[in-house]
XYZ file of N, CA, C and O in Angstrom:
528
model
N 102.985 137.052 2.499
C 101.730 137.195 2.774
C 101.874 138.201 4.432
O 102.512 138.453 4.730
N 101.784 139.818 4.092
C 101.369 140.994 5.632
C 100.014 140.539 6.345
O 98.638 140.884 5.481
N 100.010 139.957 7.520
C 98.644 139.460 8.075
C 98.981 140.997 9.280
O 98.711 141.742 9.170
N 97.578 140.853 9.707
C 96.609 142.311 10.289
C 97.030 142.007 12.113
O 96.887 140.137 12.103
N 96.726 142.763 12.843
C 96.924 142.237 13.628
C 97.093 143.540 14.479
O 96.156 144.379 14.133
N 96.277 143.063 15.978
C 95.712 144.035 17.240
C 96.986 142.918 18.744
O 97.443 142.151 17.924
N 96.111 143.924 19.565
C 96.973 143.227 20.737
C 97.118 142.332 20.956
O 97.704 141.096 21.849
N 95.705 141.236 20.684
C 95.367 140.028 20.635
C 95.287 138.827 20.136
O 96.086 137.858 20.205
N 95.683 139.273 18.831
C 95.682 138.337 16.971
C 96.563 138.184 16.421
O 96.340 140.017 16.172
N 95.558 138.077 15.196
C 96.917 137.682 14.016
C 96.313 137.136 13.050
O 95.414 136.081 13.324
N 95.799 137.848 12.205
C 94.556 137.678 11.041
C 94.449 138.418 10.101
O 95.431 138.742 9.429
N 93.895 137.612 9.544
C 93.907 137.927 7.549
C 92.453 137.175 7.516
O 92.125 137.055 6.399
N 91.615 138.817 6.152
C 90.258 138.114 6.823
C 89.519 139.118 5.434
O 89.745 140.733 5.721
N 89.498 138.568 4.682
C 89.140 138.840 3.258
C 88.034 138.371 2.354
O 87.575 137.150 3.313
N 86.511 139.504 1.976
C 84.974 138.874 2.244
C 84.911 140.142 0.514
O 85.408 141.075 0.239
N 84.181 139.052 -0.240
C 83.970 139.771 -1.394
C 82.399 139.545 -1.510
O 81.430 138.428 -1.185
N 81.967 141.292 -1.959
C 80.489 141.211 -1.690
C 79.783 141.624 -2.750
O 80.872 142.274 -3.338
N 78.677 140.825 -2.936
C 77.833 141.540 -4.110
C 76.781 141.744 -3.620
O 76.031 141.108 -3.081
N 76.254 143.234 -4.108
C 74.913 143.977 -3.578
C 74.606 143.951 -4.951
O 75.091 144.584 -5.542
N 72.678 143.976 -5.364
C 72.079 144.471 -6.113
C 71.592 144.849 -6.573
O 70.775 145.030 -4.641
N 71.085 145.702 -7.356
C 69.845 146.847 -7.232
C 68.328 145.938 -7.682
O 68.619 144.454 -8.441
N 67.361 146.075 -6.529
C 66.502 146.237 -5.906
C 65.790 145.641 -7.771
O 65.890 146.344 -8.518
N 64.693 144.899 -7.804
C 64.505 144.688 -8.689
C 65.731 144.552 -10.136
O 65.727 143.902 -11.540
N 66.751 144.146 -10.336
C 67.646 144.132 -10.642
C 67.899 145.141 -12.141
O 68.464 145.500 -12.749
N 67.047 146.611 -11.727
C 67.037 147.360 -12.612
C 68.685 148.021 -12.926
O 69.911 147.769 -11.971
N 68.697 148.484 -14.637
C 70.485 149.445 -15.037
C 69.944 149.985 -14.572
O 70.121 151.233 -15.291
N 70.944 150.157 -13.016
C 70.833 151.957 -13.216
C 72.796 152.761 -12.533
O 72.846 153.479 -12.576
N 73.351 151.562 -13.099
C 74.545 151.596 -11.993
C 75.255 152.777 -14.057
O 75.326 152.208 -14.956
N 76.020 153.345 -13.189
C 77.157 154.380 -14.436
C 78.214 153.946 -13.835
O 78.155 154.198 -12.793
N 79.334 154.927 -14.468
C 80.748 155.098 -13.366
C 80.541 155.970 -12.635
O 81.268 155.633 -11.342
N 79.921 157.019 -12.819
C 79.515 158.139 -12.107
C 78.976 157.120 -10.492
O 78.990 157.953 -9.504
N 77.829 156.926 -10.660
C 76.918 156.189 -9.685
C 77.301 155.549 -9.188
O 78.176 155.221 -7.767
N 78.887 154.553 -9.359
C 79.387 153.878 -8.537
C 80.530 154.421 -8.159
O 80.924 153.840 -7.274
N 81.345 155.038 -8.919
C 82.174 155.871 -7.989
C 81.576 155.937 -6.913
O 82.114 156.391 -6.037
N 80.143 157.234 -6.536
C 80.152 157.604 -5.469
C 79.440 156.795 -4.350
O 79.842 157.021 -3.452
N 79.509 155.193 -5.194
C 78.604 154.401 -4.074
C 79.835 153.486 -3.556
O 79.595 153.153 -2.054
N 81.032 153.891 -4.074
C 82.351 153.232 -3.322
C 82.231 154.999 -2.414
O 82.730 154.139 -1.292
N 82.656 155.836 -2.536
C 82.854 156.841 -1.971
C 82.336 156.573 -0.503
O 82.337 156.686 0.593
N 80.698 156.538 -1.042
C 80.233 156.693 0.268
C 80.060 154.892 1.132
O 80.888 154.822 2.601
N 80.829 154.348 0.930
C 81.398 152.994 1.041
C 82.556 153.031 2.076
O 82.620 152.536 3.294
N 83.441 153.753 1.160
C 84.835 153.726 2.404
C 84.489 155.053 2.997
O 85.519 155.259 4.044
N 83.883 155.796 3.019
C 83.205 156.758 4.152
C 82.278 155.885 5.857
O 83.129 156.648 7.135
N 82.259 155.631 5.096
C 81.266 154.108 6.651
C 81.973 153.945 6.626
O 82.607 152.642 7.494
N 83.171 152.669 6.195
C 83.644 151.420 6.715
C 84.386 151.256 7.393
O 84.977 150.582 8.760
N 85.885 153.128 7.695
C 85.876 153.538 8.775
C 86.127 152.563 10.179
O 85.986 152.441 11.509
N 85.197 153.400 10.607
C 83.685 153.061 11.992
C 83.480 151.438 11.732
O 83.304 150.967 13.049
N 83.522 150.440 11.314
C 83.685 149.235 11.371
C 85.505 148.532 11.015
O 84.645 146.861 11.248
N 85.984 148.453 11.046
C 87.322 148.662 11.048
C 87.174 148.077 9.563
O 88.308 146.708 9.763
N 87.078 148.592 8.008
C 86.471 147.575 7.505
C 87.593 148.076 5.724
O 87.622 149.311 6.189
N 88.476 148.148 5.190
C 89.065 148.354 3.887
C 88.454 147.925 3.101
O 88.526 146.692 2.534
N 88.062 149.008 2.324
C 87.797 148.358 0.470
C 89.549 148.320 -0.081
O 90.148 149.499 -0.769
N 89.099 146.942 -0.756
C 90.604 146.366 -1.145
C 90.128 146.503 -3.047
O 91.116 147.023 -3.939
N 89.214 146.357 -3.458
C 88.829 147.087 -5.179
C 86.954 146.892 -4.949
O 86.374 146.756 -4.112
N 86.691 147.255 -5.782
C 85.284 147.744 -6.272
C 85.382 147.804 -8.224
O 85.984 148.301 -8.233
N 84.203 146.820 -8.139
C 83.567 147.131 -9.626
C 82.190 147.214 -9.570
O 81.777 146.664 -8.748
N 81.396 147.863 -10.935
C 80.303 147.542 -11.179
C 79.641 146.763 -12.375
O 80.740 146.795 -13.708
N 78.954 145.539 -12.259
C 78.153 145.980 -14.454
C 76.419 146.986 -13.804
O 76.721 147.290 -13.187
N 76.506 146.894 -14.572
C 74.841 147.750 -14.531
C 73.346 148.226 -13.932
O 73.232 148.789 -13.774
N 73.785 146.284 -12.675
C 73.008 146.078 -11.870
C 73.423 145.573 -10.690
O 72.659 145.640 -9.470
N 74.492 145.891 -10.175
C 74.819 144.932 -9.225
C 76.210 145.456 -8.946
O 77.305 145.967 -9.663
N 77.047 144.986 -7.880
C 78.453 146.215 -7.684
C 79.117 144.504 -6.845
O 78.607 143.835 -6.120
N 80.674 144.724 -6.902
C 81.753 143.695 -6.559
C 82.157 144.308 -6.187
O 82.411 145.972 -6.196
N 82.445 143.993 -4.140
C 83.270 144.935 -3.522
C 84.709 143.887 -3.023
O 84.043 142.611 -2.595
N 85.192 143.932 -2.721
C 86.267 143.129 -2.166
C 86.883 143.739 -1.611
O 87.918 145.366 -1.002
N 86.330 142.740 0.199
C 86.945 143.922 1.729
C 87.423 143.241 2.003
O 87.804 141.819 2.627
N 88.648 143.843 3.605
C 88.724 143.075 4.778
C 87.951 143.750 5.921
O 87.877 145.145 6.177
N 87.923 143.645 7.105
C 87.924 143.368 7.750
C 88.472 142.962 8.693
O 89.217 141.764 9.272
N 87.903 143.061 10.273
C 88.311 143.143 12.190
C 87.552 141.876 11.917
O 86.661 141.867 11.935
N 88.473 140.475 12.633
C 87.529 139.593 13.660
C 86.663 140.075 14.098
O 85.338 139.704 14.487
N 86.587 141.849 14.976
C 85.068 142.420 15.942
C 84.551 142.855 15.132
O 82.786 143.150 15.403
N 83.790 142.264 13.187
C 83.633 143.816 12.350
C 82.308 143.310 12.574
O 82.575 142.165 12.175
N 81.277 143.887 13.241
C 79.762 142.582 12.689
C 79.341 143.202 11.244
O 78.901 144.660 10.748
N 79.823 142.202 10.171
C 79.840 142.992 8.767
C 78.237 143.072 8.744
O 77.680 144.205 7.570
N 77.455 141.731 9.376
C 76.096 142.717 8.144
C 75.509 143.274 9.280
O 74.682 144.162 8.062
N 75.863 143.895 10.131
C 75.325 145.594 10.625
C 76.234 146.392 9.479
O 75.387 147.959 9.070
N 77.682 146.719 9.451
C 77.345 147.459 8.358
C 77.192 147.147 7.389
O 77.075 148.718 6.519
N 77.171 145.657 6.256
C 76.679 146.315 5.753
C 75.249 146.508 5.405
O 74.424 147.587 4.055
N 74.062 146.484 6.393
C 72.471 147.617 6.082
C 72.866 148.807 6.187
O 72.270 149.159 5.856
N 73.910 149.541 7.172
C 74.068 150.920 7.392
C 74.762 151.059 5.919
O 74.202 152.461 5.574
N 75.622 150.825 5.063
C 75.273 151.126 4.145
C 74.543 151.166 2.720
O 74.178 152.155 2.659
N 73.920 150.116 3.059
C 72.839 150.148 2.407
C 72.036 151.164 2.456
O 71.504 151.305 1.396
N 71.859 151.213 3.537
C 70.241 152.402 4.060
C 70.833 154.182 3.150
O 70.354 154.797 2.920
N 71.500 154.007 4.473
C 72.718 155.963 3.060
C 72.948 155.368 1.719
O 72.818 156.828 1.641
N 73.483 154.353 2.078
C 73.768 155.066 -0.004
C 72.374 154.626 -0.980
O 72.954 155.502 -1.661
N 71.852 154.264 -0.465
C 70.424 153.629 -1.234
C 70.424 156.024 -0.727
O 69.280 156.451 -1.935
N 69.607 155.815 -0.062
C 69.371 157.559 0.517
C 69.883 159.071 0.176
O 69.625 159.175 -0.716
N 71.481 158.455 -0.112
C 71.920 159.353 -0.570
C 71.585 159.168 -2.158
O 72.318 160.500 -2.914
N 72.311 158.225 -2.543
C 72.572 157.819 -4.427
C 71.275 158.547 -4.538
O 70.957 159.382 -5.624
N 70.057 157.802 -4.680
C 68.415 158.437 -4.808
C 68.325 160.110 -5.065
O 67.880 161.086 -5.699
N 69.132 160.869 -3.794
C 69.327 161.942 -3.995
C 69.685 163.285 -4.732
O 69.399 163.502 -4.673
N 71.330 162.315 -4.939
C 72.605 163.040 -6.077
C 71.965 162.722 -7.222
O 72.384 164.045 -8.094
N 70.965 161.946 -7.563
C 71.070 160.643 -8.728
C 69.511 160.912 -9.497
O 69.344 159.767 -8.897
N 68.830 161.644 -9.723
C 67.370 161.734 -9.680
C 66.757 160.873 -10.697
O 66.046 160.275 -10.591
N 67.787 160.878 -11.384
C 67.200 159.536 -12.720
C 66.371 158.336 -12.522
O 66.457 157.397 -12.597
N 67.694 157.884 -11.117
C 67.477 156.500 -10.201
C 66.350 156.204 -10.306
O 65.089 155.209 -10.766
N 65.400 157.256 -10.010
C 64.202 157.301 -9.259
C 62.883 156.369 -10.832
O 61.933 156.260 -10.447
N 63.283 157.055 -11.664
C 63.160 156.325 -12.748
C 62.631 155.255 -12.892
O 61.537 154.408 -13.279
N 63.766 154.560 -12.087
C 64.337 153.204 -12.410
C 63.215 152.392 -11.043
O 63.131 151.515 -11.270
N 63.524 153.460 -10.281
C 62.940 152.519 -8.907
C 62.523 153.202 -8.357
O 62.751 153.901 -7.335
N 60.646 153.064 -8.491
C 60.014 154.040 -8.146
C 59.102 153.601 -7.106
O 58.915 154.869 -6.567
N 60.127 153.035 -5.800
C 59.529 152.761 -4.154
C 61.616 153.089 -3.740
O 61.678 153.332 -4.187
N 61.006 153.259 -2.609
C 62.449 153.752 -1.761
C 63.366 153.033 -2.219
O 64.819 153.451 -1.715
N 63.381 151.663 -2.012
C 64.164 150.519 -2.053
C 65.241 150.990 -2.974
O 64.966 150.751 -3.845
N 66.691 151.078 -2.773
C 67.703 150.951 -4.022
C 68.272 149.085 -4.588
O 68.305 148.374 -4.929
N 68.715 148.940 -2.582
C 69.236 147.755 -2.934
C 67.928 146.377 -2.981
O 67.015 146.452 -1.617
N 68.502 145.149 -3.600
C 67.874 144.670 -2.954
C 67.541 144.242 -1.415
O 68.957 144.090 -1.511
N 67.189 143.414 -1.230
C 67.440 142.878 1.137
C 68.703 142.077 0.501
O 68.895 141.950 1.959
N 68.516 141.255 -0.071
C 69.565 139.679 0.272
C 71.074 140.820 -0.407
O 70.813 141.305 -1.480
N 72.120 140.125 -0.356
C 73.738 140.201 -0.860
C 73.901 138.734 -0.656
O 73.847 137.680 0.235
N 75.403 138.596 -1.103
C 75.798 138.099 -1.971
C 77.545 137.813 -0.555
O 78.199 139.336 -1.468
N 77.953 137.696 -0.008
C 79.240 137.517 0.725
C 79.889 136.073 0.905
O 79.517 134.774 1.872
N 80.874 136.278 0.441
C 81.487 135.214 0.399
C 83.063 135.545 1.179
O 83.987 136.359 0.566
N 83.679 134.180 2.018
C 85.113 134.599 2.376
C 85.797 134.237 1.243
O 85.425 133.207 -0.211
N 87.078 135.166 1.078
C 88.013 134.821 -0.098
C 88.818 134.240 0.542
O 90.108 134.627 1.306
N 88.908 133.454 0.068
C 90.232 132.432 0.796
C 90.111 130.381 0.113
O 92.221 130.480 -0.018
N 89.436 130.682 -0.371
C 90.039 129.616 -1.802
C 90.050 129.644 -2.805
O 91.213 129.217 -3.301
N 90.520 130.784 -3.736
C 90.528 131.115 -4.924
C 92.035 132.397 -4.739
O 91.456 133.095 -3.138
N 92.818 132.615 -5.065
C 93.905 133.754 -4.836
C 92.854 134.920 -5.372
O 92.091 134.963 -6.301
N 93.181 135.863 -3.820
C 93.384 136.844 -4.136
C 93.185 138.132 -6.075
O 92.154 138.846 -5.678
N 94.543 137.580 -6.104
C 94.443 138.239 -7.017
C 93.299 137.505 -8.016
O 92.844 138.300 -9.103
N 93.188 136.612 -8.380
C 91.830 136.885 -9.211
C 90.955 137.009 -9.080
O 89.734 137.437 -9.694
N 89.875 137.059 -7.841
C 89.364 137.377 -7.857
C 89.019 139.105 -7.653
O 87.670 139.316 -9.141
N 90.287 139.984 -7.557
C 90.719 140.912 -8.286
C 90.504 141.373 -9.518
O 89.068 142.138 -10.329
N 90.890 140.046 -10.200
C 90.811 140.093 -11.992
C 89.289 140.314 -12.647
O 89.323 140.878 -12.786
N 88.186 139.251 -11.399
C 86.849 138.563 -11.388
C 86.499 139.808 -11.639
O 86.069 140.535 -12.434
N 86.599 141.402 -10.563
C 86.020 141.954 -10.119
C 86.663 142.796 -11.302
O 84.609 144.206 -11.994
N 87.710 143.483 -11.429
C 87.838 144.479 -12.188
C 87.950 144.356 -14.373
O 87.050 144.636 -14.767
N 86.721 143.031 -14.283
C 86.395 143.269 -15.274
C 85.052 143.032 -14.830
O 83.753 142.379 -16.658
N 84.136 143.724 -14.119
C 83.190 143.356 -14.430
C 82.068 144.659 -15.160
O 82.919 145.262 -15.597
N 81.133 143.645 -16.067
C 80.619 145.018 -17.475
C 81.404 145.178 -18.345
O 80.472 145.830 -19.540
N 82.623 144.377 -18.543
C 82.888 144.297 -19.633
C 82.327 142.688 -20.956
O 82.364 141.461 -19.907
N 82.664 142.689 -21.938
C 81.697 142.009 -22.740
C 83.129 141.349 -23.419
O 84.307 141.606 -23.226
C-alpha cells in the first residue's frame, strides 16, 4: 500500500461520495456523467483531491476519491455542486425539462470514509452502478 506524504505527515484518506440529483430525477446518461466527471477533475486539484473511480446510475453518481488531511471536503463538495449544476444545465438543455428549478443536485450528500471495506470491493461496486 502506497501512502501519501507531505513534509510533516503520512496519510491515506479515501472517501466514497454519493451525490443525488434533485427530486431523484433520471437525468444521467454517459455524456452527462462524463462531463460531470470532467468538471469534478478540473476543480479537484484546487482542493488537493484526486478522483480514483467514477460511475453513475440514472439519478446519482458515485465517486471514490482521495484527499489531503487539510482538505475542506464540504467546501469542495459545495464548489463542485455549484459549478457542475450551472455548467451541466447550460451544456445539456434537456436537463431543464426534468428539473424545472435552478438546483441540479439534492442539498444532501453521502460521504463515507473508505477504510472498512477493501478499496477493490468499493471500486467494483462503483463500476457496477446502473447495471442490472
